[in-house]
Amino acid sequence: SYNLPWESLAESYETGEPLRDVRKAALKLSLLGITPNTPVIVVGKANQGAGEEGRVAWMLQYLGVDNVQVAGTDVFRRLWTQKPSAPAQNAETWTASP
């Protein structure tokens, strides 16, 4: 798992506008190992949050990631571990297609 705040894919926090340079967004995702063919589950706080996971999921789909799902933390609570995730493996750079 990786922490990907919606702000990292936005031009600014104030407007929430998507990054204007979609190449930059695709590069950020590539560095996390995410490509258009990578299945992604966005985990958030569900009803206790402010919709952050929806923003991330929308942005991923906007950029061309095909398989994006959303889940609340309660779904995974019993599977949590203190073991850190393996470091991200970079993926090939790809072109976003909004």
Short mmCIF file of N, CA and C in Angstrom, two decimals:
data_model
loop_
_atom_site.label_atom_id
_atom_site.label_comp_id
_atom_site.label_asym_id
_atom_site.label_seq_id
_atom_site.Cartn_x
_atom_site.Cartn_y
_atom_site.Cartn_z
N SER A 1 0.84 -1.19 0.00
CA SER A 1 0.00 0.00 0.00
C SER A 1 0.88 1.24 0.00
N TYR A 2 0.36 2.31 -0.59
CA TYR A 2 1.08 3.56 -0.68
C TYR A 2 0.12 4.70 -0.36
N ASN A 3 0.64 5.70 0.32
CA ASN A 3 -0.16 6.88 0.62
C ASN A 3 -0.11 7.81 -0.60
N LEU A 4 -1.27 8.07 -1.18
CA LEU A 4 -1.35 8.95 -2.35
C LEU A 4 -2.44 9.98 -2.10
N PRO A 5 -2.10 11.09 -1.44
CA PRO A 5 -3.11 12.13 -1.19
C PRO A 5 -3.59 12.72 -2.51
N TRP A 6 -4.86 13.09 -2.56
CA TRP A 6 -5.41 13.64 -3.80
C TRP A 6 -4.67 14.90 -4.22
N GLU A 7 -4.14 15.63 -3.26
CA GLU A 7 -3.43 16.87 -3.56
C GLU A 7 -2.20 16.63 -4.44
N SER A 8 -1.64 15.43 -4.38
CA SER A 8 -0.45 15.15 -5.19
C SER A 8 -0.78 15.04 -6.68
N LEU A 9 -2.06 14.93 -7.02
CA LEU A 9 -2.50 14.87 -8.41
C LEU A 9 -3.30 16.10 -8.80
N ALA A 10 -3.23 17.14 -7.96
CA ALA A 10 -3.99 18.37 -8.22
C ALA A 10 -3.05 19.54 -8.47
N GLU A 11 -3.52 20.47 -9.26
CA GLU A 11 -2.75 21.68 -9.54
C GLU A 11 -2.60 22.51 -8.27
N SER A 12 -3.69 22.61 -7.49
CA SER A 12 -3.62 23.31 -6.22
C SER A 12 -4.69 22.77 -5.28
N TYR A 13 -4.42 22.89 -4.00
CA TYR A 13 -5.37 22.43 -2.98
C TYR A 13 -6.64 23.28 -3.02
N GLU A 14 -6.47 24.57 -3.23
CA GLU A 14 -7.60 25.49 -3.19
C GLU A 14 -8.66 25.19 -4.26
N THR A 15 -8.21 24.91 -5.47
CA THR A 15 -9.16 24.69 -6.56
C THR A 15 -9.50 23.22 -6.77
N GLY A 16 -8.58 22.32 -6.39
CA GLY A 16 -8.78 20.91 -6.64
C GLY A 16 -8.66 20.54 -8.11
N GLU A 17 -8.23 21.49 -8.93
CA GLU A 17 -8.09 21.27 -10.37
C GLU A 17 -7.04 20.19 -10.62
N PRO A 18 -7.32 19.26 -11.55
CA PRO A 18 -6.32 18.23 -11.87
C PRO A 18 -5.03 18.87 -12.40
N LEU A 19 -3.93 18.17 -12.24
CA LEU A 19 -2.67 18.66 -12.79
C LEU A 19 -2.85 18.97 -14.28
N ARG A 20 -2.43 20.14 -14.69
CA ARG A 20 -2.56 20.52 -16.10
C ARG A 20 -1.60 19.71 -16.98
N ASP A 21 -0.45 19.38 -16.42
CA ASP A 21 0.54 18.59 -17.15
C ASP A 21 0.30 17.12 -16.83
N VAL A 22 -0.47 16.45 -17.68
CA VAL A 22 -0.82 15.05 -17.43
C VAL A 22 0.41 14.15 -17.51
N ARG A 23 1.46 14.59 -18.18
CA ARG A 23 2.71 13.81 -18.20
C ARG A 23 3.30 13.73 -16.81
N LYS A 24 3.23 14.84 -16.07
CA LYS A 24 3.74 14.88 -14.70
C LYS A 24 2.93 13.93 -13.81
N ALA A 25 1.62 13.92 -13.98
CA ALA A 25 0.76 13.02 -13.20
C ALA A 25 1.08 11.56 -13.51
N ALA A 26 1.24 11.24 -14.80
CA ALA A 26 1.56 9.86 -15.19
C ALA A 26 2.92 9.45 -14.64
N LEU A 27 3.87 10.37 -14.62
CA LEU A 27 5.20 10.07 -14.08
C LEU A 27 5.10 9.77 -12.59
N LYS A 28 4.35 10.58 -11.85
CA LYS A 28 4.18 10.34 -10.41
C LYS A 28 3.59 8.95 -10.17
N LEU A 29 2.61 8.57 -10.98
CA LEU A 29 1.99 7.25 -10.83
C LEU A 29 2.96 6.14 -11.23
N SER A 30 3.74 6.36 -12.28
CA SER A 30 4.73 5.37 -12.70
C SER A 30 5.74 5.09 -11.60
N LEU A 31 6.11 6.12 -10.86
CA LEU A 31 7.08 5.94 -9.78
C LEU A 31 6.50 5.10 -8.63
N LEU A 32 5.18 4.99 -8.57
CA LEU A 32 4.53 4.11 -7.60
C LEU A 32 4.22 2.74 -8.19
N GLY A 33 4.59 2.54 -9.46
CA GLY A 33 4.33 1.27 -10.11
C GLY A 33 2.95 1.17 -10.73
N ILE A 34 2.27 2.31 -10.87
CA ILE A 34 0.91 2.32 -11.42
C ILE A 34 0.95 2.66 -12.90
N THR A 35 0.30 1.80 -13.70
CA THR A 35 0.15 2.02 -15.14
C THR A 35 -1.34 1.94 -15.46
N PRO A 36 -1.73 2.22 -16.69
CA PRO A 36 -3.15 2.10 -17.05
C PRO A 36 -3.71 0.69 -16.84
N ASN A 37 -2.84 -0.32 -16.83
CA ASN A 37 -3.29 -1.71 -16.66
C ASN A 37 -3.20 -2.23 -15.23
N THR A 38 -2.73 -1.40 -14.29
CA THR A 38 -2.58 -1.82 -12.90
C THR A 38 -3.92 -1.77 -12.19
N PRO A 39 -4.37 -2.88 -11.58
CA PRO A 39 -5.57 -2.80 -10.76
C PRO A 39 -5.25 -2.01 -9.47
N VAL A 40 -6.08 -1.06 -9.12
CA VAL A 40 -5.83 -0.20 -7.96
C VAL A 40 -7.06 -0.22 -7.06
N ILE A 41 -6.83 -0.40 -5.76
CA ILE A 41 -7.89 -0.25 -4.76
C ILE A 41 -7.54 0.98 -3.93
N VAL A 42 -8.41 1.97 -3.96
CA VAL A 42 -8.21 3.19 -3.19
C VAL A 42 -8.95 3.01 -1.87
N VAL A 43 -8.22 3.08 -0.77
CA VAL A 43 -8.79 2.87 0.55
C VAL A 43 -8.89 4.21 1.26
N GLY A 44 -10.07 4.48 1.82
CA GLY A 44 -10.28 5.74 2.52
C GLY A 44 -11.14 5.56 3.75
N LYS A 45 -11.53 6.67 4.32
CA LYS A 45 -12.29 6.66 5.58
C LYS A 45 -13.79 6.50 5.39
N ALA A 46 -14.24 6.37 4.16
CA ALA A 46 -15.67 6.18 3.85
C ALA A 46 -16.49 7.30 4.47
N ASN A 47 -17.51 6.98 5.25
CA ASN A 47 -18.42 8.00 5.81
C ASN A 47 -17.74 8.91 6.83
N GLN A 48 -16.61 8.49 7.38
CA GLN A 48 -15.90 9.33 8.36
C GLN A 48 -14.94 10.31 7.68
N GLY A 49 -14.77 10.21 6.38
CA GLY A 49 -13.84 11.09 5.66
C GLY A 49 -14.55 12.21 4.94
N ALA A 50 -13.81 12.85 4.06
CA ALA A 50 -14.35 13.98 3.30
C ALA A 50 -14.36 13.69 1.81
N GLY A 51 -14.35 12.41 1.44
CA GLY A 51 -14.42 12.04 0.04
C GLY A 51 -13.08 11.99 -0.67
N GLU A 52 -11.99 11.97 0.11
CA GLU A 52 -10.67 11.97 -0.50
C GLU A 52 -10.46 10.78 -1.43
N GLU A 53 -10.95 9.61 -1.02
CA GLU A 53 -10.75 8.43 -1.85
C GLU A 53 -11.48 8.54 -3.19
N GLY A 54 -12.61 9.22 -3.19
CA GLY A 54 -13.34 9.45 -4.43
C GLY A 54 -12.57 10.35 -5.38
N ARG A 55 -11.91 11.36 -4.81
CA ARG A 55 -11.10 12.26 -5.64
C ARG A 55 -9.94 11.51 -6.29
N VAL A 56 -9.26 10.66 -5.48
CA VAL A 56 -8.13 9.90 -6.01
C VAL A 56 -8.61 8.92 -7.08
N ALA A 57 -9.70 8.21 -6.81
CA ALA A 57 -10.22 7.24 -7.78
C ALA A 57 -10.63 7.93 -9.07
N TRP A 58 -11.29 9.06 -8.96
CA TRP A 58 -11.70 9.80 -10.17
C TRP A 58 -10.48 10.22 -10.98
N MET A 59 -9.46 10.74 -10.28
CA MET A 59 -8.27 11.21 -10.98
C MET A 59 -7.55 10.06 -11.68
N LEU A 60 -7.47 8.91 -11.03
CA LEU A 60 -6.83 7.76 -11.67
C LEU A 60 -7.58 7.37 -12.94
N GLN A 61 -8.89 7.33 -12.86
CA GLN A 61 -9.68 6.97 -14.04
C GLN A 61 -9.56 8.07 -15.10
N TYR A 62 -9.56 9.31 -14.69
CA TYR A 62 -9.41 10.43 -15.62
C TYR A 62 -8.11 10.32 -16.41
N LEU A 63 -7.05 9.86 -15.73
CA LEU A 63 -5.75 9.75 -16.37
C LEU A 63 -5.60 8.49 -17.21
N GLY A 64 -6.56 7.57 -17.11
CA GLY A 64 -6.52 6.39 -17.97
C GLY A 64 -6.30 5.07 -17.27
N VAL A 65 -6.27 5.05 -15.93
CA VAL A 65 -6.14 3.78 -15.21
C VAL A 65 -7.49 3.08 -15.28
N ASP A 66 -7.51 1.88 -15.85
CA ASP A 66 -8.77 1.21 -16.17
C ASP A 66 -9.48 0.57 -14.98
N ASN A 67 -8.75 -0.09 -14.09
CA ASN A 67 -9.36 -0.89 -13.04
C ASN A 67 -9.14 -0.23 -11.68
N VAL A 68 -10.06 0.65 -11.28
CA VAL A 68 -9.96 1.37 -10.02
C VAL A 68 -11.19 1.03 -9.17
N GLN A 69 -10.94 0.61 -7.94
CA GLN A 69 -12.02 0.30 -7.01
C GLN A 69 -11.80 1.11 -5.74
N VAL A 70 -12.88 1.33 -4.98
CA VAL A 70 -12.81 2.11 -3.75
C VAL A 70 -13.35 1.27 -2.61
N ALA A 71 -12.68 1.35 -1.45
CA ALA A 71 -13.12 0.62 -0.27
C ALA A 71 -12.85 1.47 0.97
N GLY A 72 -13.62 1.22 2.02
CA GLY A 72 -13.40 1.88 3.31
C GLY A 72 -12.40 1.10 4.14
N THR A 73 -11.76 1.77 5.07
CA THR A 73 -10.75 1.11 5.91
C THR A 73 -11.35 -0.04 6.71
N ASP A 74 -12.63 0.04 7.04
CA ASP A 74 -13.24 -1.02 7.84
C ASP A 74 -13.20 -2.38 7.14
N VAL A 75 -13.17 -2.40 5.82
CA VAL A 75 -13.10 -3.65 5.06
C VAL A 75 -11.76 -4.35 5.33
N PHE A 76 -10.70 -3.59 5.54
CA PHE A 76 -9.36 -4.16 5.68
C PHE A 76 -8.86 -4.19 7.12
N ARG A 77 -9.61 -3.67 8.05
CA ARG A 77 -9.13 -3.52 9.43
C ARG A 77 -8.56 -4.81 10.00
N ARG A 78 -9.22 -5.93 9.80
CA ARG A 78 -8.75 -7.19 10.39
C ARG A 78 -7.50 -7.73 9.69
N LEU A 79 -7.16 -7.19 8.52
CA LEU A 79 -5.99 -7.65 7.78
C LEU A 79 -4.77 -6.75 8.00
N TRP A 80 -4.94 -5.66 8.74
CA TRP A 80 -3.84 -4.72 8.93
C TRP A 80 -2.68 -5.37 9.66
N THR A 81 -1.50 -4.91 9.34
CA THR A 81 -0.29 -5.41 9.97
C THR A 81 0.65 -4.23 10.19
N GLN A 82 1.59 -4.40 11.09
CA GLN A 82 2.60 -3.37 11.34
C GLN A 82 3.78 -3.51 10.39
N LYS A 83 3.77 -4.59 9.59
CA LYS A 83 4.86 -4.83 8.65
C LYS A 83 4.79 -3.81 7.52
N PRO A 84 5.89 -3.10 7.25
CA PRO A 84 5.86 -2.11 6.17
C PRO A 84 5.75 -2.78 4.80
N SER A 85 5.17 -2.07 3.87
CA SER A 85 5.06 -2.55 2.50
C SER A 85 6.44 -2.55 1.84
N ALA A 86 6.60 -3.39 0.85
CA ALA A 86 7.84 -3.38 0.08
C ALA A 86 7.95 -2.05 -0.67
N PRO A 87 9.16 -1.61 -0.94
CA PRO A 87 9.32 -0.36 -1.69
C PRO A 87 8.64 -0.46 -3.05
N ALA A 88 8.13 0.65 -3.53
CA ALA A 88 7.46 0.68 -4.83
C ALA A 88 8.44 0.32 -5.93
N GLN A 89 7.99 -0.46 -6.88
CA GLN A 89 8.78 -0.79 -8.06
C GLN A 89 8.32 0.13 -9.18
N ASN A 90 9.21 0.93 -9.70
CA ASN A 90 8.85 1.85 -10.77
C ASN A 90 8.29 1.09 -11.97
N ALA A 91 7.31 1.67 -12.61
CA ALA A 91 6.76 1.11 -13.84
C ALA A 91 7.29 1.92 -15.01
N GLU A 92 7.14 1.37 -16.19
CA GLU A 92 7.52 2.11 -17.39
C GLU A 92 6.71 3.40 -17.46
N THR A 93 7.33 4.46 -17.91
CA THR A 93 6.62 5.72 -18.09
C THR A 93 5.56 5.54 -19.17
N TRP A 94 4.38 6.11 -18.94
CA TRP A 94 3.27 5.97 -19.88
C TRP A 94 2.64 7.32 -20.13
N THR A 95 1.80 7.37 -21.12
CA THR A 95 1.14 8.62 -21.49
C THR A 95 -0.28 8.61 -20.99
N ALA A 96 -0.63 9.60 -20.19
CA ALA A 96 -2.01 9.72 -19.70
C ALA A 96 -2.91 10.12 -20.85
N SER A 97 -4.14 9.61 -20.79
CA SER A 97 -5.11 9.94 -21.85
C SER A 97 -6.43 10.38 -21.25
N PRO A 98 -6.48 11.64 -20.76
CA PRO A 98 -7.73 12.13 -20.15
C PRO A 98 -8.87 12.19 -21.15
#
